[in-house]
Coordinates of C-alpha atoms in Angstrom, one line a residue:
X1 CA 0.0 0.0 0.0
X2 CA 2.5 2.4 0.9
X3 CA 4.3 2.2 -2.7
X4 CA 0.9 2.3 -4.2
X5 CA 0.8 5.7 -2.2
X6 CA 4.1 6.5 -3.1
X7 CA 3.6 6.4 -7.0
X8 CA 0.1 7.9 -6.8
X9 CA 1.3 11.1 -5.2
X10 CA 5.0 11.1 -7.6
X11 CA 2.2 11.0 -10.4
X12 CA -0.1 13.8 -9.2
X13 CA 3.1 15.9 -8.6
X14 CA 4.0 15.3 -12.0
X15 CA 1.1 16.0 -13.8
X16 CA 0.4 19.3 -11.4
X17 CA 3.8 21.0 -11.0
X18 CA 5.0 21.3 -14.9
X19 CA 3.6 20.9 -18.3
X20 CA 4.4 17.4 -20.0
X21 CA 5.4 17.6 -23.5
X22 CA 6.9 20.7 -23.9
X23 CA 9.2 19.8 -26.9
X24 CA 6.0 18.1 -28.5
X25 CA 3.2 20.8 -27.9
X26 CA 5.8 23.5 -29.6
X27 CA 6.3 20.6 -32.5
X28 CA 2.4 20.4 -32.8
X29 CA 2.0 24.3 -32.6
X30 CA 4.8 24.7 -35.4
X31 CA 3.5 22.1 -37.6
X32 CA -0.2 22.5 -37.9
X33 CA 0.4 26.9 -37.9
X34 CA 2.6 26.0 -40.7
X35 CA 0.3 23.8 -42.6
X36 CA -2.6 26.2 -42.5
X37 CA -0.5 29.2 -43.3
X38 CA 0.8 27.6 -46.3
X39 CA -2.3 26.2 -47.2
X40 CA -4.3 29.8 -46.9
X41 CA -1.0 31.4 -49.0
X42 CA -1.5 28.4 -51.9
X43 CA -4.9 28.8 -52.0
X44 CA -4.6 32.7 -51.7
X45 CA -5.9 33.2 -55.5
X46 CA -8.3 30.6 -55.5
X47 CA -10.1 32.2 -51.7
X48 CA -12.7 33.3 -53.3
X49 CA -14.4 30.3 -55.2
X50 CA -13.2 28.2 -52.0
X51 CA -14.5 30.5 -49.2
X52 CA -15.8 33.7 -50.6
X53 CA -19.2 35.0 -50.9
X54 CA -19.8 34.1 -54.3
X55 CA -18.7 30.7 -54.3
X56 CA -20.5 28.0 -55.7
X57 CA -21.5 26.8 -51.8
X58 CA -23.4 29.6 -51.5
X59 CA -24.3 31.8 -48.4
X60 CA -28.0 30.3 -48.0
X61 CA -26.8 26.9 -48.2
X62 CA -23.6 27.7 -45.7
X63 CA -26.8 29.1 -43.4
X64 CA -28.5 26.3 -43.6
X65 CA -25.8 23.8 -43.1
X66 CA -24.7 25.9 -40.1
X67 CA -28.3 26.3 -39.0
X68 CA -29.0 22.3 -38.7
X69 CA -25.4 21.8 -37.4
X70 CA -24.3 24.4 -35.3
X71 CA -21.2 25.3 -36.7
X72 CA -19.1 28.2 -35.6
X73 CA -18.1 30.5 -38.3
X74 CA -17.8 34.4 -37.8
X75 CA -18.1 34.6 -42.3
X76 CA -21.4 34.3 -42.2
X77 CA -21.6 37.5 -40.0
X78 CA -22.0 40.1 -43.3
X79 CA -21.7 38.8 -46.8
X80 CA -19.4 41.7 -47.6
X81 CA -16.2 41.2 -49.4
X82 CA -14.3 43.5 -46.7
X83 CA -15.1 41.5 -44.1
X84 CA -14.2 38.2 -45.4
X85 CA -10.8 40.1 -47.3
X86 CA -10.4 40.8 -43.2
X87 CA -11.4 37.6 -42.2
X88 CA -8.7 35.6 -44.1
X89 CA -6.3 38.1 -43.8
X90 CA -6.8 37.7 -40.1
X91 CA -6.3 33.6 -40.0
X92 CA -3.4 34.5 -42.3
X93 CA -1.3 36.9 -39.8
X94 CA -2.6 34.5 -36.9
X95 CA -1.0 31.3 -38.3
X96 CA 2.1 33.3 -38.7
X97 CA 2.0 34.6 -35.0
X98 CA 1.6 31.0 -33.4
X99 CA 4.0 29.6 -35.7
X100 CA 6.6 31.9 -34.1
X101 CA 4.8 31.8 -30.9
X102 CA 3.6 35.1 -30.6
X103 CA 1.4 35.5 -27.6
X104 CA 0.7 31.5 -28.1
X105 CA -2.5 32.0 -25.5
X106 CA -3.9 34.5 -27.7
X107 CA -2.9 33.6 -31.1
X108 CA -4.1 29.8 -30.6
X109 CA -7.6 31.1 -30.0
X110 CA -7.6 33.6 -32.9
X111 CA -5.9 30.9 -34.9
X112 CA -9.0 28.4 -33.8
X113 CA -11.3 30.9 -34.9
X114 CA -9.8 31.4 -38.2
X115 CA -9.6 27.7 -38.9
X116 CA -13.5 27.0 -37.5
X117 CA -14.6 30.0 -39.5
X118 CA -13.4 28.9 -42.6
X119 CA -13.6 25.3 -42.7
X120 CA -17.0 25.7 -41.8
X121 CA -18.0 28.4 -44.3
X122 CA -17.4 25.6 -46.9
X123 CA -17.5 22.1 -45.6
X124 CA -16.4 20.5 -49.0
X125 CA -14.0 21.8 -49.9
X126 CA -11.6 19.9 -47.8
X127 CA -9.9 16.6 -47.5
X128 CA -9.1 14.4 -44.2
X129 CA -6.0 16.6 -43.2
X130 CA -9.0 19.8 -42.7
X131 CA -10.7 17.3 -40.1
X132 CA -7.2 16.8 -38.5
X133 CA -6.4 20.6 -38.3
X134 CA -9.9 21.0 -37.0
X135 CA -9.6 19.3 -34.3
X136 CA -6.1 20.0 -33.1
X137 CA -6.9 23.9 -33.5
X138 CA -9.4 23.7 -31.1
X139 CA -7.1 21.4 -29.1
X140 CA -4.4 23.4 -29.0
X141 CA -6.0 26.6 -26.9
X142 CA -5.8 24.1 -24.0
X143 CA -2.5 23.5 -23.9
X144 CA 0.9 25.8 -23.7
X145 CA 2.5 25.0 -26.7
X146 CA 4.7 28.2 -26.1
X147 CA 7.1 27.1 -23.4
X148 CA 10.2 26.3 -26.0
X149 CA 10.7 27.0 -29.7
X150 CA 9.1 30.4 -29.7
X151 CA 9.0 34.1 -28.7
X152 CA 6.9 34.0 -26.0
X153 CA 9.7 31.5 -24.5
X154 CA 12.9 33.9 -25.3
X155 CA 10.6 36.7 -23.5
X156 CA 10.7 34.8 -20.4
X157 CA 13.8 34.6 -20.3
X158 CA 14.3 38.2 -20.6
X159 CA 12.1 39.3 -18.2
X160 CA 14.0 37.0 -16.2
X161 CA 16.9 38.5 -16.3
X162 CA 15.2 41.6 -15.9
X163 CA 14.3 40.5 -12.2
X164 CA 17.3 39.2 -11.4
X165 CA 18.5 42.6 -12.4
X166 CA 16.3 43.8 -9.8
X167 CA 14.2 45.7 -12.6
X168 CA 10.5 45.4 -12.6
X169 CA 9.5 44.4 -16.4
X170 CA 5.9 46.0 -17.3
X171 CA 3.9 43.9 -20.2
X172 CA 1.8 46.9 -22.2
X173 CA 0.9 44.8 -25.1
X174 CA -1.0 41.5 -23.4
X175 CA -3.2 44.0 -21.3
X176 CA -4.1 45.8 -24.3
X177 CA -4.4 42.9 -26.8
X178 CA -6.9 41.6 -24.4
X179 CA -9.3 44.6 -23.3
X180 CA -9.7 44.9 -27.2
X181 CA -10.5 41.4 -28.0
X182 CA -12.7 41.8 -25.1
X183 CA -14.6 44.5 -26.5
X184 CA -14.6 43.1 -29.7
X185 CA -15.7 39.7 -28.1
X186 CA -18.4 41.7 -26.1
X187 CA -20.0 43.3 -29.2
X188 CA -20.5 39.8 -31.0
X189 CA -22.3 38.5 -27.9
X190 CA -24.9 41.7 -27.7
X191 CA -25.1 41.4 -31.8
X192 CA -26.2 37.9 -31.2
X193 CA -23.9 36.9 -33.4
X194 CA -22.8 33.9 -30.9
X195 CA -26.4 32.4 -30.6
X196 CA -25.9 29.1 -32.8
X197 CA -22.7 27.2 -31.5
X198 CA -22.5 27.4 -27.9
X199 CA -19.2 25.7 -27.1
X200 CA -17.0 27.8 -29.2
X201 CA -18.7 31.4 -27.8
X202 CA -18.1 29.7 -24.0
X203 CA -14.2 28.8 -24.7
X204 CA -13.8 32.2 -25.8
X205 CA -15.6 33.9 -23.0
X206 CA -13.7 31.3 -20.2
X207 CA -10.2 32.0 -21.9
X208 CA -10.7 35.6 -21.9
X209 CA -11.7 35.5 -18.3
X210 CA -9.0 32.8 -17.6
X211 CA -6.3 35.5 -18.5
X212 CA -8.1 38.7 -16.8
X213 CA -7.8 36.1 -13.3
X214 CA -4.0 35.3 -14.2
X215 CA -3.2 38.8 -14.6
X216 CA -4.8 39.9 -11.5
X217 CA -3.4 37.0 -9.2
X218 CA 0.4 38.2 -10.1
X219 CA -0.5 42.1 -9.9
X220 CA -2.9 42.4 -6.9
X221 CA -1.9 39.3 -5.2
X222 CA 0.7 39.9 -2.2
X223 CA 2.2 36.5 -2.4
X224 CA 2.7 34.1 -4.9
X225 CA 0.0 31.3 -3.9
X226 CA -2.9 32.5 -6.3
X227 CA -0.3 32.6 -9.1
X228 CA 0.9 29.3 -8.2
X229 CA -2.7 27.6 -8.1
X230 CA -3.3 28.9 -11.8
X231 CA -0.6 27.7 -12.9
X232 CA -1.1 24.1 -11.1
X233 CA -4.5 24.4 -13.1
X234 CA -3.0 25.7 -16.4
X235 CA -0.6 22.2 -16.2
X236 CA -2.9 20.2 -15.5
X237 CA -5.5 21.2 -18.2
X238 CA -2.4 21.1 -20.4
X239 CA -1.6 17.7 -19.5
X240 CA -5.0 16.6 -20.3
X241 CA -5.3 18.2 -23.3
X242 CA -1.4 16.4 -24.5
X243 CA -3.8 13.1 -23.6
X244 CA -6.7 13.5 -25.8
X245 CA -4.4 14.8 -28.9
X246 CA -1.9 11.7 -28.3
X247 CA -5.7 9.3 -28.1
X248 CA -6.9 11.4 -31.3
X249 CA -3.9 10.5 -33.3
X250 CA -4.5 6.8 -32.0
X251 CA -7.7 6.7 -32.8
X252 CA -7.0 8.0 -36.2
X253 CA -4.6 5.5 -37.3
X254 CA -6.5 2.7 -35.8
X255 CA -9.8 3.4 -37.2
X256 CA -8.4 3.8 -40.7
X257 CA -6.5 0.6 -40.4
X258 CA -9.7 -1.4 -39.0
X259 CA -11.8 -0.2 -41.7
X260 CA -8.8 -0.8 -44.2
X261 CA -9.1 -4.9 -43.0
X262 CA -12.4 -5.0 -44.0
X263 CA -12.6 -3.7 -47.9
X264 CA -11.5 -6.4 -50.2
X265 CA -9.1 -4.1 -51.8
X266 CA -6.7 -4.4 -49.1
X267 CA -7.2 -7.8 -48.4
X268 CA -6.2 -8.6 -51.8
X269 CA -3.3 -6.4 -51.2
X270 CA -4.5 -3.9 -54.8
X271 CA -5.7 -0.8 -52.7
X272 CA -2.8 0.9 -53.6
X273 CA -2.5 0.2 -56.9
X274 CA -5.7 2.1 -58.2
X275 CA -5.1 6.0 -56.5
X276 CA -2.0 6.0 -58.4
X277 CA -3.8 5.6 -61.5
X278 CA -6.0 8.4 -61.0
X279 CA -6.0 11.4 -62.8
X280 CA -6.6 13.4 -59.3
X281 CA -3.8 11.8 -57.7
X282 CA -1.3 11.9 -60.3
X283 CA 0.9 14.9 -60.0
X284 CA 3.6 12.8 -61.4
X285 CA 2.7 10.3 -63.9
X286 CA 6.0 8.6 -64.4
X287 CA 6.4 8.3 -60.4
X288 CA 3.4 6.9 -59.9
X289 CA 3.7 3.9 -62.9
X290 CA 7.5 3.2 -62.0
X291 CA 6.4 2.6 -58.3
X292 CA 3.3 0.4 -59.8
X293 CA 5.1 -1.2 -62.0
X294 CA 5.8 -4.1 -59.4
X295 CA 2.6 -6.3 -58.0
X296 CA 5.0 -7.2 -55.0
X297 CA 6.1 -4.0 -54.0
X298 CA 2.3 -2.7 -54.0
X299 CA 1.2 -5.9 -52.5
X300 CA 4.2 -5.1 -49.6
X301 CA 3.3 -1.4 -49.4
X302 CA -0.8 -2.3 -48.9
X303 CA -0.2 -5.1 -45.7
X304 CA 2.5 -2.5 -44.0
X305 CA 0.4 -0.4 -44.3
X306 CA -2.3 -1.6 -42.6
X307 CA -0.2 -3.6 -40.2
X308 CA 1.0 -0.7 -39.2
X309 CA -1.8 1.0 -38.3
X310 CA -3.5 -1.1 -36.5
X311 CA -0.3 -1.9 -34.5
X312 CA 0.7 1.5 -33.6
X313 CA -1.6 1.8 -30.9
X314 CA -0.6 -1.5 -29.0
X315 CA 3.0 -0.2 -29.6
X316 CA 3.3 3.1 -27.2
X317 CA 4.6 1.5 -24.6
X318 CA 7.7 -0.2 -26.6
X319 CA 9.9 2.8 -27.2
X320 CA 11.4 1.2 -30.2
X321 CA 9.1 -0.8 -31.8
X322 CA 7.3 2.8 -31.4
X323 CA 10.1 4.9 -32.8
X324 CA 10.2 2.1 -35.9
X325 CA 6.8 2.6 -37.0
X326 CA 6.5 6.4 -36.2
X327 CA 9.7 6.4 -38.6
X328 CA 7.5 4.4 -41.4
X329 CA 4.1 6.2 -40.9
X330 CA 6.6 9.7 -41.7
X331 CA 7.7 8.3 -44.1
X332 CA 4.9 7.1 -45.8
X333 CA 3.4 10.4 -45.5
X334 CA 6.3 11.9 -47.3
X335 CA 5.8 10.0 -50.2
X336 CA 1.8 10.2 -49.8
X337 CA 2.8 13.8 -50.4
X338 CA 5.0 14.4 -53.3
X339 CA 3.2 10.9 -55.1
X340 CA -0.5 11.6 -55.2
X341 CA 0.0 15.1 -54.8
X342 CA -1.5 15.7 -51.1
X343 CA 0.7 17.6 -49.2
X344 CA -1.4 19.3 -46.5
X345 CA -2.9 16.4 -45.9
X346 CA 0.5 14.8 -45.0
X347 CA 1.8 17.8 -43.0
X348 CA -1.4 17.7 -41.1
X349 CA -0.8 14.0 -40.0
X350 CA 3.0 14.0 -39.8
X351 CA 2.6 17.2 -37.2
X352 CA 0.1 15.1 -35.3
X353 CA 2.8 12.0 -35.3
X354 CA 5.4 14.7 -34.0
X355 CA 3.3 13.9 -30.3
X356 CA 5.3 10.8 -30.1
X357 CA 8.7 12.2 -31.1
X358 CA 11.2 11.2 -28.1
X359 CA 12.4 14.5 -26.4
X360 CA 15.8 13.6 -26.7
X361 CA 15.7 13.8 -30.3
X362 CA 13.9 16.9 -30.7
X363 CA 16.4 18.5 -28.2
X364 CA 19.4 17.7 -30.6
X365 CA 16.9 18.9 -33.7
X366 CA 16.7 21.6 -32.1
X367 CA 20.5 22.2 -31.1
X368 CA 21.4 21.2 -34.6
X369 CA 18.9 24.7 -35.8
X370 CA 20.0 26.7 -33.4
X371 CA 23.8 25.5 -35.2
X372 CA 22.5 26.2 -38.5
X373 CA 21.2 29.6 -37.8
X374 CA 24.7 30.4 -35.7
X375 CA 25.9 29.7 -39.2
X376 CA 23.9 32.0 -41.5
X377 CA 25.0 34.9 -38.8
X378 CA 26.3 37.3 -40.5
X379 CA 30.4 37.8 -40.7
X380 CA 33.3 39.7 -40.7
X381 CA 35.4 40.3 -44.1
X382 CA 38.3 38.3 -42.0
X383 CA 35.5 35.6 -41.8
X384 CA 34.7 35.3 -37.9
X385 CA 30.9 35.6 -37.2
X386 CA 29.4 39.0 -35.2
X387 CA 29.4 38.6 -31.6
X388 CA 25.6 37.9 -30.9
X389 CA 23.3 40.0 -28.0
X390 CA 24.8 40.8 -25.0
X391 CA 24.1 39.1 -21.8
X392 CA 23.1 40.6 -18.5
X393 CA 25.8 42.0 -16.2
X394 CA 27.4 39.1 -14.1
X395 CA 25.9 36.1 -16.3
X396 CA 28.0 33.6 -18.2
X397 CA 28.0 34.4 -22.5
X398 CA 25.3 32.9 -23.5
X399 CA 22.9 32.4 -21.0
X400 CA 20.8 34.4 -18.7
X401 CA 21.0 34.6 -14.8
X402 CA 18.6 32.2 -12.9
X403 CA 15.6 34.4 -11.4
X404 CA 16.2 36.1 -8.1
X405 CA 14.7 34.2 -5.1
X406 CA 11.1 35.6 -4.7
X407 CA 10.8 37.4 -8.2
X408 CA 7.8 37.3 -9.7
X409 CA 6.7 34.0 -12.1
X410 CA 7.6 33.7 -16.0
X411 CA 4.6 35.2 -18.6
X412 CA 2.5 32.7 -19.0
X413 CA 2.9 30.4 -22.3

């Protein structure tokens, strides 16, 4: 009993004192920002027979869709064109935000909203990698993707600094972003403009509240404690949240293999043979005959691939039987990708896979970037690179002091 005790309460302290995962929630963040960004930028001449007010799906069919279904979209607000030019010029700067990680808090709700809104303006015009970024968008508000890998992260550290400095750093621009997305916020709740969906109009009210209450507990509070409670609530909502995106992905891959066991296609081993013949899926002609052009290499490629996926599941607790298959499922992606010509689609899924990346081997990704960039520094003529930021009086090169016993907590990421 007592070392049932003992690893109950190591658990609870883990799951309540930090945020799991922070290597893997700034992977996510990166990878499904990027995919939408570059998706919206493709797509940027096409917007307006995919999204716009005079596409084919029409306003009164998008109404009526979003009538029967409750869908959250803020497009169908005013059919003007200024408003949707602002709309997806909006989800455009907001991807770009949370892929540097930007005010992550923020920018993954706005980011949400810009995905919701426009998937849901036009509900086919998408494939299975819009269902994946639609769920991991609203996913992602929950957790804090912007402890590494980001801006919000390096400001930290500054402010930091600045306390150990004995400085008192002042944030202008989070107080003021949020009063005006409250306003804003306000206005489309006494419009009545957040009547239909009732889930997305909450989150958005409880966020907004959520950072009002942090921002008060560190400013009016005398001690630390209410700080410290939020943020024991912040990791563990976080935690969760890492939970259902790893059981999403899960779910995912072992749904689509089940159902792949039972079409004949893929019992026969020929499911793969057929997309590659299709005019819709053949970027590349020539790739897609020479890598037909053997029955036992499609044959192979079909039962992997299904073996694969209905395995992964059973395989998270073997770390490299795990590593193996994340390694094939990538890779398969990859050549999903360039072969039938899907590659948001594969982005989408290989940023969810990125959940089970080890940490160690995001660490040396990341050191070998940070080495890459260190490398594109500008130089010298005599060819030695330009000595980078200063650090803080009394701190070793490179790296910032450690915060001054009883200075006040880290922004929140």
């Amino acid at each position: 009993m007592n070392r049932f005790s003992l690893a109950l309460s190591r658990g609870i302290a883990r799951v309540t004192d930090s945020a799991l995962g922070p290597y893997q929630t700034a992977v996510i963040r990166i990878g499904f920002a990027l995919t939408w960004l570059l998706f919206l930028l493709r797509e940027f001449p096409h917007r307006q027979e995919l999204y716009g007010p005079d596409g084919p799906w029409s306003r009164e069919l998008a109404e009526q869709l979003v009538a029967s279904n409750g869908a959250f979209t803020v497009l169908l607000w005013s059919d003007g064109q200024v408003w949707f030019e602002a709309v997806y010029a909006l989800a455009v700067l907001c991807s770009l935000l949370l892929l540097l990680g930007w005010r992550t808090r923020t920018t993954s709700v706005l980011f949400m909203v810009g995905v919701l809104s426009l998937q849901n303006r036009s509900v086919f015009m998408g494939d299975g990698g819009d269902n994946v970024l639609h769920l991991m968008a609203i996913y992602l508000v929950f957790t804090r993707c912007g402890q590494v890998w980001s801006l919000d992260a390096r400001r930290a550290r500054r402010a930091a600094g600045a306390r150990a400095r004995g400085d008192r750093p002042r944030d202008r621009v989070g107080p003021a972003l949020w009063a005006v997305l409250g306003v804003l916020l306000l206005l489309a709740t006494l419009a009545g403009r957040t009547d239909g969906d009732r889930f997305i109009p909450a989150l958005l009210w409880a966020v907004w509240l959520a950072q009002a209450l942090w921002w008060l507990a560190g400013r009016c509070a005398g001690t630390g404690r209410p700080r410290i409670l939020l943020d024991v609530v912040a990791n563990i909502v976080h935690n969760a949240a890492l939970l259902v995106i790893m059981a999403e992905a899960c779910l995912i891959y072992a749904t689509a293999g089940w159902y792949k066991v039972q079409g004949s296609r893929w019992q026969d081993g020929t499911a793969v043979y057929y997309p590659l013949h299709l005019e819709y899926f053949s970027p590349w002609p020539a790739l897609a005959d020479l890598l037909s052009a053997s029955g036992t290499l499609v044959m192979l490629v079909t039962y992997a691939t299904v073996a694969v996926q209905v395995a992964f599941p059973f395989t998270l607790f073997n770390r490299r039987v795990k590593n193996a298959l994340l390694g094939f499922m990538i890779l398969e992606h990859a050549v999903i990708a360039v072969v039938l010509g899907l590659p948001f689609f594969s982005l989408a899924m290989i940023a969810a896979d990125a959940v089970f990346l080890p940490t160690s081997f995001l660490r040396r990704l990341g050191t070998l970037t940070a080495r890459a960039r260190k490398g594109l520094r500008p130089r010298r003529r005599d060819g030695t690179p330009l000595p980078g930021p200063r650090s803080p009086a009394g701190a070793p090169a490179g790296r910032l002091p450690a915060p001054a016993p009883g200075g006040g907590p880290a922004p929140r990421t």
